[in-house]
Amino acid sequence: MSLHISSAGFTLVGHSRIRSVASEWESSATVKRVEDKVNLGASGLKVTTLGIGAWSWGDTTYWNNFDWNDRKEKAARDAFNASIDGGVTFFDTAEVYGSGLALGAVNSEVLLGRFIKERKEKDPDVEIAVATKFAALPWRFGRQSVLSALKDSLCRLGLDSVDLYQLHWPGVWGNEGYIDGLGDAVEKGLVKAVGVSNYSEKRLREAFEKLKKRGIPLASNQVNYSLIYRAPEEKGVKAACDELGITLIAYSPIAQGVLTGKYTPDKPPSGPRSRIYTPEFLTRLQPLLNRIAEIGKKYDKTSTQVSLNWLITQGNVVPIPGAKTAEQAEEFRGALGWRLSDDEVAELRSLASEIGPVVGFPVENL
């Protein structure tokens, strides 16, 4: 079973642009204002307008060229600290990221827990919002499986509770028990809020209603959503989130790095991503990428920042791009504090619509 389903994407830009982004970011007067936080649904939990996904941390099956080492761990640690220094304090991980079943992998929850502990030793008052996920594996049944998995995650993270606990994908069976488990976790004080991930409109409404009967709000639905993957809009998920007051958390918001402009038909991404973002697809993508870059120049923003801002302008969306380095984390922050015009938002959508579909994760259709 493929487990490649969370927030990810990366960005590399020229050295001069990195310096420019860093300087702009450090000088921003809005870095830690309350306006940079939003409510997750009706849960009462506030998180930063943009978060960081930790899918790539420790992974050797999809990211990191199948290799994890001390240098990459240091880079991930730097990304974590740079995010917090810039006021971005919401981090998303999962029990299956960096699975112990993969050779050389290190569990992402373990790494995030390690980074949090180190940071708190230096800055005890720092507030960090942590989200993680339950894997709906076929051999897991009932509400107790959710609580057991959550306690294991807390152990790996080194925390007494997490801010947001999510069902990573719909189970083949046992979903009602899983939803019961989420409610139990809230009532036991193990989590502040609960959500789902990769849920269709129908399943989302069912989960919302089941938790509502216990007086527990469904805070979020984390789905694949970007300028070139708009299935949440097309299949009614985004509209349902808006209607029910559920926050949409967008993973792969820069399409696993493709919307950064780094990749070309002659230089496609490596590894498993090459099967999705082929030279043929990247050829069709070039007019959109060119226009994103043009708009970015108007605002003195990178393509990454324009792509993230496009998502934020949709409303009720918290993007969680994956950060492998401090430079990427700093660049993401530049997506905040400004806004594309309505005409630009519509133009980019129109150009993206001409490209054709991108492959998503099959469980979205369960």
Short mmCIF file of C-alpha atoms in Angstrom, two decimals:
data_model
loop_
_atom_site.label_atom_id
_atom_site.label_comp_id
_atom_site.label_asym_id
_atom_site.label_seq_id
_atom_site.Cartn_x
_atom_site.Cartn_y
_atom_site.Cartn_z
CA MET A 1 0.00 0.00 0.00
CA SER A 2 1.33 3.37 -0.95
CA LEU A 3 1.60 5.68 2.02
CA HIS A 4 2.62 8.79 0.13
CA ILE A 5 -0.24 11.00 1.16
CA SER A 6 0.71 14.09 3.06
CA SER A 7 2.11 17.51 2.82
CA ALA A 8 5.17 17.76 0.75
CA GLY A 9 7.00 19.83 -1.76
CA PHE A 10 10.27 21.65 -1.93
CA THR A 11 11.86 24.66 -3.43
CA LEU A 12 15.30 25.68 -4.53
CA VAL A 13 15.94 29.14 -5.87
CA GLY A 14 19.03 31.04 -6.90
CA HIS A 15 21.37 32.17 -4.14
CA SER A 16 20.63 35.85 -4.73
CA ARG A 17 16.89 35.22 -4.51
CA ILE A 18 17.33 33.22 -1.30
CA ARG A 19 19.16 36.15 0.25
CA SER A 20 16.39 38.46 -0.90
CA VAL A 21 13.68 36.23 0.55
CA ALA A 22 15.56 35.89 3.83
CA SER A 23 16.07 39.63 4.17
CA GLU A 24 12.44 40.36 3.36
CA TRP A 25 11.32 37.71 5.82
CA GLU A 26 13.54 38.94 8.66
CA SER A 27 12.42 42.53 8.19
CA SER A 28 8.69 41.75 8.08
CA ALA A 29 6.80 43.58 10.80
CA THR A 30 3.92 41.09 10.67
CA VAL A 31 5.81 37.90 11.40
CA LYS A 32 4.20 37.05 14.73
CA ARG A 33 0.93 38.95 14.69
CA VAL A 34 -2.21 37.21 15.88
CA GLU A 35 -3.74 37.78 12.44
CA ASP A 36 -1.37 35.12 11.16
CA LYS A 37 -3.34 32.51 13.13
CA VAL A 38 -6.66 30.98 12.19
CA ASN A 39 -9.17 28.73 13.92
CA LEU A 40 -9.23 25.09 12.86
CA GLY A 41 -12.94 24.67 12.25
CA ALA A 42 -15.02 25.23 15.37
CA SER A 43 -12.52 23.43 17.60
CA GLY A 44 -11.11 26.54 19.28
CA LEU A 45 -7.61 25.47 18.25
CA LYS A 46 -5.65 28.28 16.58
CA VAL A 47 -2.78 27.53 14.21
CA THR A 48 -0.65 29.65 11.94
CA THR A 49 -2.11 30.50 8.55
CA LEU A 50 0.51 28.28 6.97
CA GLY A 51 2.04 25.14 8.44
CA ILE A 52 4.93 22.83 7.69
CA GLY A 53 4.56 19.23 6.58
CA ALA A 54 7.06 16.66 7.84
CA TRP A 55 6.40 13.85 5.34
CA SER A 56 9.93 13.96 3.97
CA TRP A 57 11.64 13.97 7.36
CA GLY A 58 13.27 10.59 7.84
CA ASP A 59 11.65 9.09 4.73
CA THR A 60 13.50 6.74 2.39
CA THR A 61 10.62 5.45 0.25
CA TYR A 62 9.53 8.58 -1.64
CA TRP A 63 11.84 11.42 -0.67
CA ASN A 64 15.56 11.94 -0.07
CA ASN A 65 16.69 9.71 -2.95
CA PHE A 66 15.98 6.68 -0.75
CA ASP A 67 18.62 7.72 1.76
CA TRP A 68 18.48 9.45 5.17
CA ASN A 69 21.61 10.64 6.95
CA ASP A 70 22.91 13.07 9.57
CA ARG A 71 23.28 15.88 7.05
CA LYS A 72 19.62 15.63 6.03
CA GLU A 73 18.55 15.49 9.66
CA LYS A 74 20.48 18.68 10.37
CA ALA A 75 18.81 20.35 7.40
CA ALA A 76 15.37 19.27 8.66
CA ARG A 77 16.20 20.58 12.13
CA ASP A 78 17.25 23.90 10.59
CA ALA A 79 13.97 24.01 8.66
CA PHE A 80 12.05 23.41 11.88
CA ASN A 81 13.85 26.18 13.74
CA ALA A 82 13.68 28.63 10.84
CA SER A 83 9.92 28.08 10.67
CA ILE A 84 9.47 28.87 14.35
CA ASP A 85 11.80 31.87 14.13
CA GLY A 86 9.52 33.21 11.41
CA GLY A 87 6.34 32.65 13.40
CA VAL A 88 5.20 29.49 11.58
CA THR A 89 4.56 27.06 14.44
CA PHE A 90 2.15 24.46 13.05
CA PHE A 91 3.73 21.11 12.11
CA ASP A 92 2.06 18.08 10.57
CA THR A 93 3.44 14.54 10.73
CA ALA A 94 2.10 10.97 10.82
CA GLU A 95 2.93 7.61 12.32
CA VAL A 96 3.71 6.16 8.86
CA TYR A 97 6.16 8.85 7.75
CA GLY A 98 9.66 7.46 7.90
CA SER A 99 8.22 4.01 8.53
CA GLY A 100 10.48 1.57 10.33
CA LEU A 101 9.66 -0.93 7.58
CA ALA A 102 11.79 1.10 5.15
CA LEU A 103 15.53 0.54 5.13
CA GLY A 104 17.42 3.42 6.74
CA ALA A 105 14.30 5.42 7.56
CA VAL A 106 13.78 7.38 10.78
CA ASN A 107 10.24 7.96 12.00
CA SER A 108 9.10 11.51 11.34
CA GLU A 109 7.32 11.71 14.70
CA VAL A 110 10.58 10.80 16.44
CA LEU A 111 12.42 13.54 14.58
CA LEU A 112 9.76 16.17 15.25
CA GLY A 113 9.68 15.22 18.92
CA ARG A 114 13.45 15.51 19.07
CA PHE A 115 13.41 18.95 17.44
CA ILE A 116 10.67 20.17 19.80
CA LYS A 117 12.56 18.96 22.87
CA GLU A 118 15.77 20.68 21.75
CA ARG A 119 13.94 23.90 20.99
CA LYS A 120 12.10 23.97 24.30
CA GLU A 121 15.35 23.50 26.18
CA LYS A 122 16.49 26.81 24.67
CA ASP A 123 13.09 28.52 24.58
CA PRO A 124 10.74 27.02 27.20
CA ASP A 125 7.89 29.38 26.37
CA VAL A 126 7.73 28.60 22.65
CA GLU A 127 4.27 27.44 21.53
CA ILE A 128 4.24 24.70 18.89
CA ALA A 129 1.09 23.13 17.44
CA VAL A 130 1.54 19.47 16.50
CA ALA A 131 -0.70 17.44 14.22
CA THR A 132 -0.27 13.75 13.56
CA LYS A 133 -2.30 10.95 12.03
CA PHE A 134 -3.71 7.47 12.60
CA ALA A 135 -3.09 4.95 9.81
CA ALA A 136 -6.30 3.05 9.03
CA LEU A 137 -4.50 -0.22 8.37
CA PRO A 138 -6.73 -3.23 7.53
CA TRP A 139 -5.86 -5.11 10.72
CA ARG A 140 -6.87 -2.25 12.99
CA PHE A 141 -10.40 -2.44 14.34
CA GLY A 142 -12.54 -0.22 16.52
CA ARG A 143 -12.12 2.79 18.73
CA GLN A 144 -9.45 1.26 20.93
CA SER A 145 -7.08 0.91 17.95
CA VAL A 146 -7.18 4.69 17.56
CA LEU A 147 -6.35 5.30 21.21
CA SER A 148 -3.55 2.73 21.17
CA ALA A 149 -2.00 4.22 18.06
CA LEU A 150 -2.32 7.74 19.47
CA LYS A 151 -0.52 6.74 22.66
CA ASP A 152 2.28 5.24 20.57
CA SER A 153 2.52 8.47 18.59
CA LEU A 154 2.66 10.50 21.81
CA CYS A 155 5.49 8.29 22.99
CA ARG A 156 7.47 8.85 19.80
CA LEU A 157 6.80 12.59 19.94
CA GLY A 158 7.65 12.79 23.64
CA LEU A 159 4.41 14.66 24.34
CA ASP A 160 1.49 14.21 26.72
CA SER A 161 -1.01 15.35 24.09
CA VAL A 162 -1.17 16.67 20.53
CA ASP A 163 -3.10 19.60 19.15
CA LEU A 164 -4.69 17.81 16.20
CA TYR A 165 -5.18 14.07 15.62
CA GLN A 166 -6.40 12.95 12.22
CA LEU A 167 -7.52 9.76 10.50
CA HIS A 168 -4.96 9.54 7.70
CA TRP A 169 -7.31 7.95 5.18
CA PRO A 170 -10.69 6.19 5.26
CA GLY A 171 -10.53 2.59 6.37
CA VAL A 172 -11.74 -0.24 4.17
CA TRP A 173 -13.93 -1.07 7.16
CA GLY A 174 -14.31 0.08 10.75
CA ASN A 175 -14.68 3.78 10.06
CA GLU A 176 -17.42 4.34 12.64
CA GLY A 177 -15.17 2.85 15.29
CA TYR A 178 -12.32 5.11 14.18
CA ILE A 179 -14.54 8.19 14.52
CA ASP A 180 -15.57 6.98 17.98
CA GLY A 181 -11.88 6.72 18.81
CA LEU A 182 -11.30 10.33 17.82
CA GLY A 183 -14.10 11.42 20.13
CA ASP A 184 -12.67 9.32 22.95
CA ALA A 185 -9.27 10.96 22.44
CA VAL A 186 -10.80 14.41 22.89
CA GLU A 187 -12.72 13.39 26.00
CA LYS A 188 -9.62 11.83 27.55
CA GLY A 189 -7.66 15.04 27.02
CA LEU A 190 -5.14 13.40 24.69
CA VAL A 191 -5.89 15.85 21.86
CA LYS A 192 -7.26 19.36 21.53
CA ALA A 193 -8.95 18.80 18.17
CA VAL A 194 -9.63 16.02 15.70
CA GLY A 195 -9.75 15.81 11.92
CA VAL A 196 -9.72 13.50 8.96
CA SER A 197 -7.61 13.26 5.82
CA ASN A 198 -8.33 12.19 2.25
CA TYR A 199 -12.07 12.09 3.02
CA SER A 200 -14.64 12.44 0.25
CA GLU A 201 -17.60 14.77 0.66
CA LYS A 202 -19.87 11.88 1.70
CA ARG A 203 -17.47 10.48 4.28
CA LEU A 204 -16.71 13.99 5.54
CA ARG A 205 -20.37 14.69 6.23
CA GLU A 206 -20.80 11.34 7.97
CA ALA A 207 -17.80 11.96 10.24
CA PHE A 208 -19.02 15.49 10.99
CA GLU A 209 -22.47 14.29 12.03
CA LYS A 210 -21.18 11.41 14.15
CA LEU A 211 -18.86 13.67 16.16
CA LYS A 212 -21.53 16.38 16.38
CA LYS A 213 -23.76 14.01 18.34
CA ARG A 214 -21.07 13.98 21.04
CA GLY A 215 -20.67 17.74 20.94
CA ILE A 216 -17.24 17.46 19.31
CA PRO A 217 -16.47 19.55 16.21
CA LEU A 218 -14.66 18.03 13.25
CA ALA A 219 -11.85 20.53 12.89
CA SER A 220 -10.28 19.68 9.55
CA ASN A 221 -9.98 17.58 6.43
CA GLN A 222 -6.44 17.31 5.08
CA VAL A 223 -6.43 16.72 1.34
CA ASN A 224 -4.25 17.02 -1.73
CA TYR A 225 -4.94 20.52 -3.03
CA SER A 226 -2.93 22.82 -5.24
CA LEU A 227 -3.32 25.05 -8.26
CA ILE A 228 -2.89 21.99 -10.52
CA TYR A 229 -4.77 19.49 -8.33
CA ARG A 230 -8.19 20.89 -7.58
CA ALA A 231 -10.13 17.67 -6.93
CA PRO A 232 -11.38 19.07 -3.57
CA GLU A 233 -13.21 21.75 -5.55
CA GLU A 234 -14.39 19.47 -8.34
CA LYS A 235 -15.70 16.74 -6.01
CA GLY A 236 -17.48 18.98 -3.52
CA VAL A 237 -15.02 18.57 -0.65
CA LYS A 238 -14.02 22.24 -0.47
CA ALA A 239 -17.65 23.40 -0.62
CA ALA A 240 -18.61 20.93 2.13
CA CYS A 241 -15.76 22.15 4.34
CA ASP A 242 -16.89 25.75 3.87
CA GLU A 243 -20.52 24.86 4.56
CA LEU A 244 -19.83 22.83 7.70
CA GLY A 245 -17.11 25.06 9.14
CA ILE A 246 -14.33 22.53 8.66
CA THR A 247 -10.87 23.83 7.79
CA LEU A 248 -9.27 22.38 4.66
CA ILE A 249 -5.61 21.61 5.27
CA ALA A 250 -3.82 21.41 1.92
CA TYR A 251 -1.02 18.90 1.52
CA SER A 252 1.24 18.97 -1.55
CA PRO A 253 0.25 22.64 -2.02
CA ILE A 254 3.11 23.27 -4.43
CA ALA A 255 2.59 19.90 -6.14
CA GLN A 256 5.63 18.24 -4.57
CA GLY A 257 7.90 21.01 -5.82
CA VAL A 258 6.63 21.15 -9.39
CA LEU A 259 5.02 24.58 -8.99
CA THR A 260 8.32 26.09 -7.87
CA GLY A 261 9.49 26.17 -11.48
CA LYS A 262 12.54 24.09 -10.65
CA TYR A 263 11.60 21.23 -12.95
CA THR A 264 11.48 21.29 -16.75
CA PRO A 265 10.79 18.70 -19.43
CA ASP A 266 14.55 18.24 -19.72
CA LYS A 267 14.98 18.06 -15.96
CA PRO A 268 12.02 16.27 -14.36
CA PRO A 269 11.93 15.28 -10.68
CA SER A 270 13.66 12.08 -9.64
CA GLY A 271 12.32 9.01 -7.87
CA PRO A 272 8.62 8.12 -7.67
CA ARG A 273 7.56 11.67 -8.57
CA SER A 274 8.92 11.13 -12.08
CA ARG A 275 6.01 8.79 -12.76
CA ILE A 276 3.52 11.58 -12.03
CA TYR A 277 5.32 14.65 -13.33
CA THR A 278 6.60 13.32 -16.64
CA PRO A 279 8.38 15.37 -19.34
CA GLU A 280 5.11 15.37 -21.29
CA PHE A 281 3.19 16.78 -18.33
CA LEU A 282 5.88 19.36 -17.60
CA THR A 283 5.71 20.52 -21.22
CA ARG A 284 1.99 21.21 -20.83
CA LEU A 285 2.70 22.94 -17.50
CA GLN A 286 5.17 25.51 -18.87
CA PRO A 287 2.66 28.26 -19.86
CA LEU A 288 1.25 28.21 -16.32
CA LEU A 289 4.70 28.23 -14.75
CA ASN A 290 5.75 31.13 -16.96
CA ARG A 291 2.72 33.17 -15.92
CA ILE A 292 3.25 32.36 -12.23
CA ALA A 293 6.83 33.63 -12.56
CA GLU A 294 5.64 36.82 -14.31
CA ILE A 295 3.12 37.55 -11.57
CA GLY A 296 5.79 36.83 -8.96
CA LYS A 297 8.04 39.51 -10.45
CA LYS A 298 5.22 42.04 -10.10
CA TYR A 299 5.07 41.42 -6.34
CA ASP A 300 8.75 40.56 -5.88
CA LYS A 301 7.71 37.03 -4.93
CA THR A 302 8.91 33.59 -5.99
CA SER A 303 6.77 31.09 -7.88
CA THR A 304 6.46 29.10 -4.69
CA GLN A 305 5.05 32.09 -2.83
CA VAL A 306 2.60 32.88 -5.62
CA SER A 307 1.35 29.28 -5.71
CA LEU A 308 0.84 29.18 -1.95
CA ASN A 309 -0.85 32.57 -1.95
CA TRP A 310 -3.27 31.35 -4.62
CA LEU A 311 -4.40 28.62 -2.23
CA ILE A 312 -4.72 30.99 0.71
CA THR A 313 -6.93 33.31 -1.35
CA GLN A 314 -9.45 30.46 -1.72
CA GLY A 315 -10.37 30.99 1.95
CA ASN A 316 -10.63 28.42 4.74
CA VAL A 317 -7.39 26.76 3.55
CA VAL A 318 -4.20 26.14 5.52
CA PRO A 319 -1.39 24.98 3.21
CA ILE A 320 1.33 22.77 4.71
CA PRO A 321 4.25 22.61 2.29
CA GLY A 322 7.11 20.33 3.20
CA ALA A 323 10.34 22.03 4.25
CA LYS A 324 13.64 20.19 3.92
CA THR A 325 15.86 23.21 4.54
CA ALA A 326 15.85 26.52 6.38
CA GLU A 327 15.84 28.38 3.06
CA GLN A 328 12.63 26.65 2.02
CA ALA A 329 10.98 27.39 5.36
CA GLU A 330 11.94 31.05 5.04
CA GLU A 331 10.61 31.21 1.51
CA PHE A 332 7.23 29.77 2.51
CA ARG A 333 6.72 32.59 5.00
CA GLY A 334 6.81 35.01 2.08
CA ALA A 335 3.47 33.65 0.87
CA LEU A 336 1.78 35.57 3.72
CA GLY A 337 1.06 39.25 4.22
CA TRP A 338 -0.07 40.05 0.67
CA ARG A 339 -2.73 38.90 -1.81
CA LEU A 340 -3.09 38.13 -5.49
CA SER A 341 -5.79 40.15 -7.25
CA ASP A 342 -9.08 38.46 -8.10
CA ASP A 343 -8.21 38.67 -11.80
CA GLU A 344 -4.86 36.96 -11.21
CA VAL A 345 -6.49 34.21 -9.15
CA ALA A 346 -8.98 33.58 -11.95
CA GLU A 347 -6.32 33.72 -14.67
CA LEU A 348 -4.12 31.15 -12.95
CA ARG A 349 -7.10 28.86 -12.43
CA SER A 350 -7.99 29.15 -16.12
CA LEU A 351 -4.45 28.34 -17.24
CA ALA A 352 -4.26 25.41 -14.83
CA SER A 353 -7.54 24.04 -16.18
CA GLU A 354 -5.96 23.62 -19.62
CA ILE A 355 -3.22 21.31 -18.38
CA GLY A 356 -5.21 18.17 -17.68
CA PRO A 357 -5.58 16.00 -14.58
CA VAL A 358 -2.82 15.07 -12.15
CA VAL A 359 -2.78 11.66 -10.51
CA GLY A 360 -4.06 11.78 -6.92
CA PHE A 361 -4.12 9.26 -4.07
CA PRO A 362 -6.65 6.47 -4.70
CA VAL A 363 -8.09 6.47 -1.16
CA GLU A 364 -9.74 9.83 -1.90
CA ASN A 365 -12.33 7.83 -3.82
CA LEU A 366 -13.13 5.33 -1.08
#
